[in-house]
C-alpha cells in the first residue's frame, strides 16, 4: 500500500517535471522564433523542429539512450485538443474575399487534387514497397498510406508567404491546405470502414457516396453551429452584462461543433473550419468591441501554441530509440522507404497541379487572375511539406497509445517522421528564397500603394459593392448572366439573399450590439429627438 502510494507520488512528480520542461521549451521556441523573424530561411515551425531535435539529443544523453522525449504522443491529444484551435482559427481569420474569389481553384486542388494524389501514392506504394521486403502489408494499409501522405502541411509555408504581396498564391495555398487536410481525414476514416472482402463496383460506389456524404454533412454541421451561435448572441445581448460570456460562448460553440462532428463520425476539420468562417461573418459582428478584440487574439494564440507544440514534439520523437530498434537493425529500410514516399509525393502533386491549373485558367479571362507557370511551381512546392495531420494519422493507424508493437508499424512511423522532418526543414527552408526568386517583391506605384499580383475585379465583386453600384451599371439579363458569368450571378443573388434574410436574423456586418454605458449608447439620440 505504502509502496504504491510512493510510486504514485514519484509518477506525479515526474509528470510535473516533464510538463515544466516542455513549457520552458515552448517559451524558448517563441523567443528564438521572434529573434529569427527577419531571417529569410527560418520560421517558427523549423525553429521548433530544430529545438525538439536538440532536446531529444540531450534527453538521450541524460537517459543513456533509453528515451528521447518527455511526453508520449497520443493521436487523441492531437485530434481532440490541438487540431481544433488550429483549423478553427484558419477559418476565422481567413480573408473571405480572397478565399471565395479563388474558391473553384481551391476546391479543385483541395478535393479533386487530393483524390488524385491519394490514388497515385497508394498504387505507387503497392508497386515499390514490396521490393524492400519490409513485411506484410495489406491493401487497406496501402490505401491508408495514400491518405496519410496526401495530407499537406500549409502551416510552415504560410509563415513565409505574405498575404498582401502574393494574395493569389497565399489564398490558394491556404485554402487548398485546409480542404486537403479535411479531405485526407475523411478519406482515412472512410478507408477504416472499407470492406475489402466484398470488393466490387457497388462497394466502390458506396465508398464514393460515403465520402460525399461525410464532406457535405460536415460542412452543413459547421454552418449550422456558426449560425446558431450568431442567433443566440444577437438576440440575448450577453455583452450588456458580461463580455466574458460572449467570448466563452463563441469558444464553446466552436469546440462543440468539432466534438459533435467526431461523435457523428463526420469530419471535425471541415465542420470547425466552416464554423469559423460563419462565425467571422455573423457572430463576430454581434459581440461588443472588446469581445471582438479578445476573441480574435484568443483564437490566434491558441492556434499558435498548438502548432509550436506539435512541431516541438515531432522533433523530439524523431529520435525515439524504441521505434528505431523495432523498425530495423539498420536505418536503411526506413530511409529507403522515406525516399520512395517523398518521390511519390512529388510526382503525385505534379500530376494534378499542372492539369488542374490549366482547367482553372480556362474560366479566367483576365491575365492577372491566371495561375502562371511560376505560380504553379510555387503551389507545387508549397504542398510538398507534410506535417501534423500526417503524423497524427500515422500514429492512429500504426500505433496503440503512442507505442508500436510490430516491426512494420515501427518502420511506417519512423518513415513518416523522416518525411515530415525532411520536407519541413529542407522544403521549408527553401520556400522563401524560391518565392523571392520566382515572384520578386511587387513594385510600388507613385502614390505608395502596392500593386497587387491579381486583378481588382473578380466574380465576388458583387459581395463587395453596394446595390446602388450594382444597379447603376448595365448588365445582361439574369438568364444570360447565368450562362455567361454563372459565378458572378450566383454571388450577386447570395448577396441579395444575405442582406434580405440572413443578416436580419443572424446579424453580421452593420449590426451594433447595444451595451448600456458604452460609446454606442452615448452616440444614440435622446428619446423623442430627431437625429441630424
PDB file of N, CA, C and O in Angstrom, residues 100 104 362-365 458-460 462 476-495:
ATOM      1  N   UNK A 100     -13.049  33.111 -51.383  1.00  0.00           N
ATOM      2  CA  UNK A 100     -14.153  32.792 -52.289  1.00  0.00           C
ATOM      3  C   UNK A 100     -13.880  33.259 -53.722  1.00  0.00           C
ATOM      4  O   UNK A 100     -14.476  32.758 -54.661  1.00  0.00           O
ATOM      5  N   UNK A 104     -13.200  28.067 -56.602  1.00  0.00           N
ATOM      6  CA  UNK A 104     -13.207  26.966 -57.569  1.00  0.00           C
ATOM      7  C   UNK A 104     -11.831  26.311 -57.653  1.00  0.00           C
ATOM      8  O   UNK A 104     -11.703  25.081 -57.639  1.00  0.00           O
ATOM      9  N   UNK A 362      -8.890  28.208 -67.607  1.00  0.00           N
ATOM     10  CA  UNK A 362      -9.823  28.304 -68.730  1.00  0.00           C
ATOM     11  C   UNK A 362     -10.957  29.276 -68.454  1.00  0.00           C
ATOM     12  O   UNK A 362     -11.446  29.945 -69.377  1.00  0.00           O
ATOM     13  N   UNK A 363     -11.399  29.355 -67.208  1.00  0.00           N
ATOM     14  CA  UNK A 363     -12.533  30.208 -66.864  1.00  0.00           C
ATOM     15  C   UNK A 363     -12.102  31.611 -66.436  1.00  0.00           C
ATOM     16  O   UNK A 363     -12.944  32.428 -66.059  1.00  0.00           O
ATOM     17  N   UNK A 364     -10.792  31.881 -66.488  1.00  0.00           N
ATOM     18  CA  UNK A 364     -10.290  33.198 -66.098  1.00  0.00           C
ATOM     19  C   UNK A 364      -9.865  33.964 -67.344  1.00  0.00           C
ATOM     20  O   UNK A 364      -8.920  33.564 -68.019  1.00  0.00           O
ATOM     21  N   UNK A 365     -10.550  35.048 -67.622  1.00  0.00           N
ATOM     22  CA  UNK A 365     -10.262  35.829 -68.817  1.00  0.00           C
ATOM     23  C   UNK A 365      -9.125  36.814 -68.599  1.00  0.00           C
ATOM     24  O   UNK A 365      -8.355  37.101 -69.509  1.00  0.00           O
ATOM     25  N   UNK A 458     -13.256  40.584 -59.877  1.00  0.00           N
ATOM     26  CA  UNK A 458     -13.426  39.146 -59.829  1.00  0.00           C
ATOM     27  C   UNK A 458     -14.898  38.833 -59.729  1.00  0.00           C
ATOM     28  O   UNK A 458     -15.740  39.731 -59.650  1.00  0.00           O
ATOM     29  N   UNK A 459     -15.203  37.544 -59.688  1.00  0.00           N
ATOM     30  CA  UNK A 459     -16.596  37.159 -59.654  1.00  0.00           C
ATOM     31  C   UNK A 459     -17.249  37.453 -58.311  1.00  0.00           C
ATOM     32  O   UNK A 459     -18.462  37.385 -58.175  1.00  0.00           O
ATOM     33  N   UNK A 460     -16.461  37.820 -57.287  1.00  0.00           N
ATOM     34  CA  UNK A 460     -17.050  38.134 -55.987  1.00  0.00           C
ATOM     35  C   UNK A 460     -17.206  39.629 -55.767  1.00  0.00           C
ATOM     36  O   UNK A 460     -17.559  40.043 -54.683  1.00  0.00           O
ATOM     37  N   UNK A 462     -19.588  41.554 -56.589  1.00  0.00           N
ATOM     38  CA  UNK A 462     -20.896  41.897 -56.056  1.00  0.00           C
ATOM     39  C   UNK A 462     -20.979  41.754 -54.547  1.00  0.00           C
ATOM     40  O   UNK A 462     -21.820  42.373 -53.910  1.00  0.00           O
ATOM     41  N   UNK A 476     -26.369  42.230 -68.450  1.00  0.00           N
ATOM     42  CA  UNK A 476     -27.296  41.424 -69.225  1.00  0.00           C
ATOM     43  C   UNK A 476     -28.408  40.867 -68.343  1.00  0.00           C
ATOM     44  O   UNK A 476     -28.392  41.009 -67.120  1.00  0.00           O
ATOM     45  N   UNK A 477     -29.355  40.231 -68.960  1.00  0.00           N
ATOM     46  CA  UNK A 477     -30.468  39.641 -68.234  1.00  0.00           C
ATOM     47  C   UNK A 477     -29.952  38.535 -67.307  1.00  0.00           C
ATOM     48  O   UNK A 477     -28.872  38.000 -67.495  1.00  0.00           O
ATOM     49  N   UNK A 478     -30.783  38.208 -66.306  1.00  0.00           N
ATOM     50  CA  UNK A 478     -30.374  37.202 -65.325  1.00  0.00           C
ATOM     51  C   UNK A 478     -30.081  35.862 -65.983  1.00  0.00           C
ATOM     52  O   UNK A 478     -29.124  35.191 -65.635  1.00  0.00           O
ATOM     53  N   UNK A 479     -30.926  35.463 -66.953  1.00  0.00           N
ATOM     54  CA  UNK A 479     -30.738  34.183 -67.605  1.00  0.00           C
ATOM     55  C   UNK A 479     -29.446  34.175 -68.410  1.00  0.00           C
ATOM     56  O   UNK A 479     -28.661  33.221 -68.360  1.00  0.00           O
ATOM     57  N   UNK A 480     -29.207  35.261 -69.145  1.00  0.00           N
ATOM     58  CA  UNK A 480     -27.971  35.353 -69.933  1.00  0.00           C
ATOM     59  C   UNK A 480     -26.748  35.378 -69.023  1.00  0.00           C
ATOM     60  O   UNK A 480     -25.726  34.761 -69.308  1.00  0.00           O
ATOM     61  N   UNK A 481     -26.868  36.067 -67.875  1.00  0.00           N
ATOM     62  CA  UNK A 481     -25.738  36.162 -66.954  1.00  0.00           C
ATOM     63  C   UNK A 481     -25.427  34.808 -66.330  1.00  0.00           C
ATOM     64  O   UNK A 481     -24.263  34.481 -66.071  1.00  0.00           O
ATOM     65  N   UNK A 482     -26.452  33.999 -66.083  1.00  0.00           N
ATOM     66  CA  UNK A 482     -26.230  32.676 -65.510  1.00  0.00           C
ATOM     67  C   UNK A 482     -25.395  31.802 -66.427  1.00  0.00           C
ATOM     68  O   UNK A 482     -24.627  30.961 -65.979  1.00  0.00           O
ATOM     69  N   UNK A 483     -25.558  32.002 -67.762  1.00  0.00           N
ATOM     70  CA  UNK A 483     -24.794  31.183 -68.708  1.00  0.00           C
ATOM     71  C   UNK A 483     -23.414  31.763 -68.980  1.00  0.00           C
ATOM     72  O   UNK A 483     -22.442  31.030 -69.153  1.00  0.00           O
ATOM     73  N   UNK A 484     -23.315  33.095 -69.047  1.00  0.00           N
ATOM     74  CA  UNK A 484     -22.025  33.705 -69.386  1.00  0.00           C
ATOM     75  C   UNK A 484     -21.139  33.902 -68.171  1.00  0.00           C
ATOM     76  O   UNK A 484     -19.924  33.757 -68.252  1.00  0.00           O
ATOM     77  N   UNK A 485     -21.734  34.271 -67.033  1.00  0.00           N
ATOM     78  CA  UNK A 485     -20.967  34.515 -65.812  1.00  0.00           C
ATOM     79  C   UNK A 485     -21.693  33.868 -64.629  1.00  0.00           C
ATOM     80  O   UNK A 485     -22.239  34.547 -63.769  1.00  0.00           O
ATOM     81  N   UNK A 486     -21.741  32.542 -64.583  1.00  0.00           N
ATOM     82  CA  UNK A 486     -22.535  31.864 -63.566  1.00  0.00           C
ATOM     83  C   UNK A 486     -22.099  32.188 -62.146  1.00  0.00           C
ATOM     84  O   UNK A 486     -22.926  32.378 -61.268  1.00  0.00           O
ATOM     85  N   UNK A 487     -20.784  32.270 -61.907  1.00  0.00           N
ATOM     86  CA  UNK A 487     -20.304  32.506 -60.545  1.00  0.00           C
ATOM     87  C   UNK A 487     -20.659  33.906 -60.074  1.00  0.00           C
ATOM     88  O   UNK A 487     -21.075  34.110 -58.943  1.00  0.00           O
ATOM     89  N   UNK A 488     -20.499  34.903 -60.962  1.00  0.00           N
ATOM     90  CA  UNK A 488     -20.847  36.276 -60.610  1.00  0.00           C
ATOM     91  C   UNK A 488     -22.333  36.380 -60.281  1.00  0.00           C
ATOM     92  O   UNK A 488     -22.740  37.017 -59.320  1.00  0.00           O
ATOM     93  N   UNK A 489     -23.161  35.716 -61.085  1.00  0.00           N
ATOM     94  CA  UNK A 489     -24.599  35.792 -60.873  1.00  0.00           C
ATOM     95  C   UNK A 489     -25.002  35.129 -59.564  1.00  0.00           C
ATOM     96  O   UNK A 489     -25.807  35.663 -58.804  1.00  0.00           O
ATOM     97  N   UNK A 490     -24.435  33.950 -59.275  1.00  0.00           N
ATOM     98  CA  UNK A 490     -24.757  33.238 -58.044  1.00  0.00           C
ATOM     99  C   UNK A 490     -24.405  34.078 -56.827  1.00  0.00           C
ATOM    100  O   UNK A 490     -25.194  34.185 -55.877  1.00  0.00           O
ATOM    101  N   UNK A 491     -23.242  34.717 -56.857  1.00  0.00           N
ATOM    102  CA  UNK A 491     -22.833  35.524 -55.715  1.00  0.00           C
ATOM    103  C   UNK A 491     -23.648  36.807 -55.608  1.00  0.00           C
ATOM    104  O   UNK A 491     -23.840  37.320 -54.503  1.00  0.00           O
ATOM    105  N   UNK A 492     -24.127  37.334 -56.712  1.00  0.00           N
ATOM    106  CA  UNK A 492     -24.999  38.501 -56.650  1.00  0.00           C
ATOM    107  C   UNK A 492     -26.309  38.138 -55.966  1.00  0.00           C
ATOM    108  O   UNK A 492     -26.816  38.889 -55.131  1.00  0.00           O
ATOM    109  N   UNK A 493     -26.848  36.968 -56.311  1.00  0.00           N
ATOM    110  CA  UNK A 493     -28.083  36.523 -55.673  1.00  0.00           C
ATOM    111  C   UNK A 493     -27.853  36.196 -54.199  1.00  0.00           C
ATOM    112  O   UNK A 493     -28.714  36.415 -53.352  1.00  0.00           O
ATOM    113  N   UNK A 494     -26.668  35.635 -53.893  1.00  0.00           N
ATOM    114  CA  UNK A 494     -26.357  35.356 -52.496  1.00  0.00           C
ATOM    115  C   UNK A 494     -26.286  36.641 -51.690  1.00  0.00           C
ATOM    116  O   UNK A 494     -26.758  36.693 -50.553  1.00  0.00           O
ATOM    117  N   UNK A 495     -25.729  37.699 -52.266  1.00  0.00           N
ATOM    118  CA  UNK A 495     -25.650  38.978 -51.554  1.00  0.00           C
ATOM    119  C   UNK A 495     -27.053  39.509 -51.261  1.00  0.00           C
ATOM    120  O   UNK A 495     -27.329  39.987 -50.153  1.00  0.00           O
TER     121      UNK A 495
END
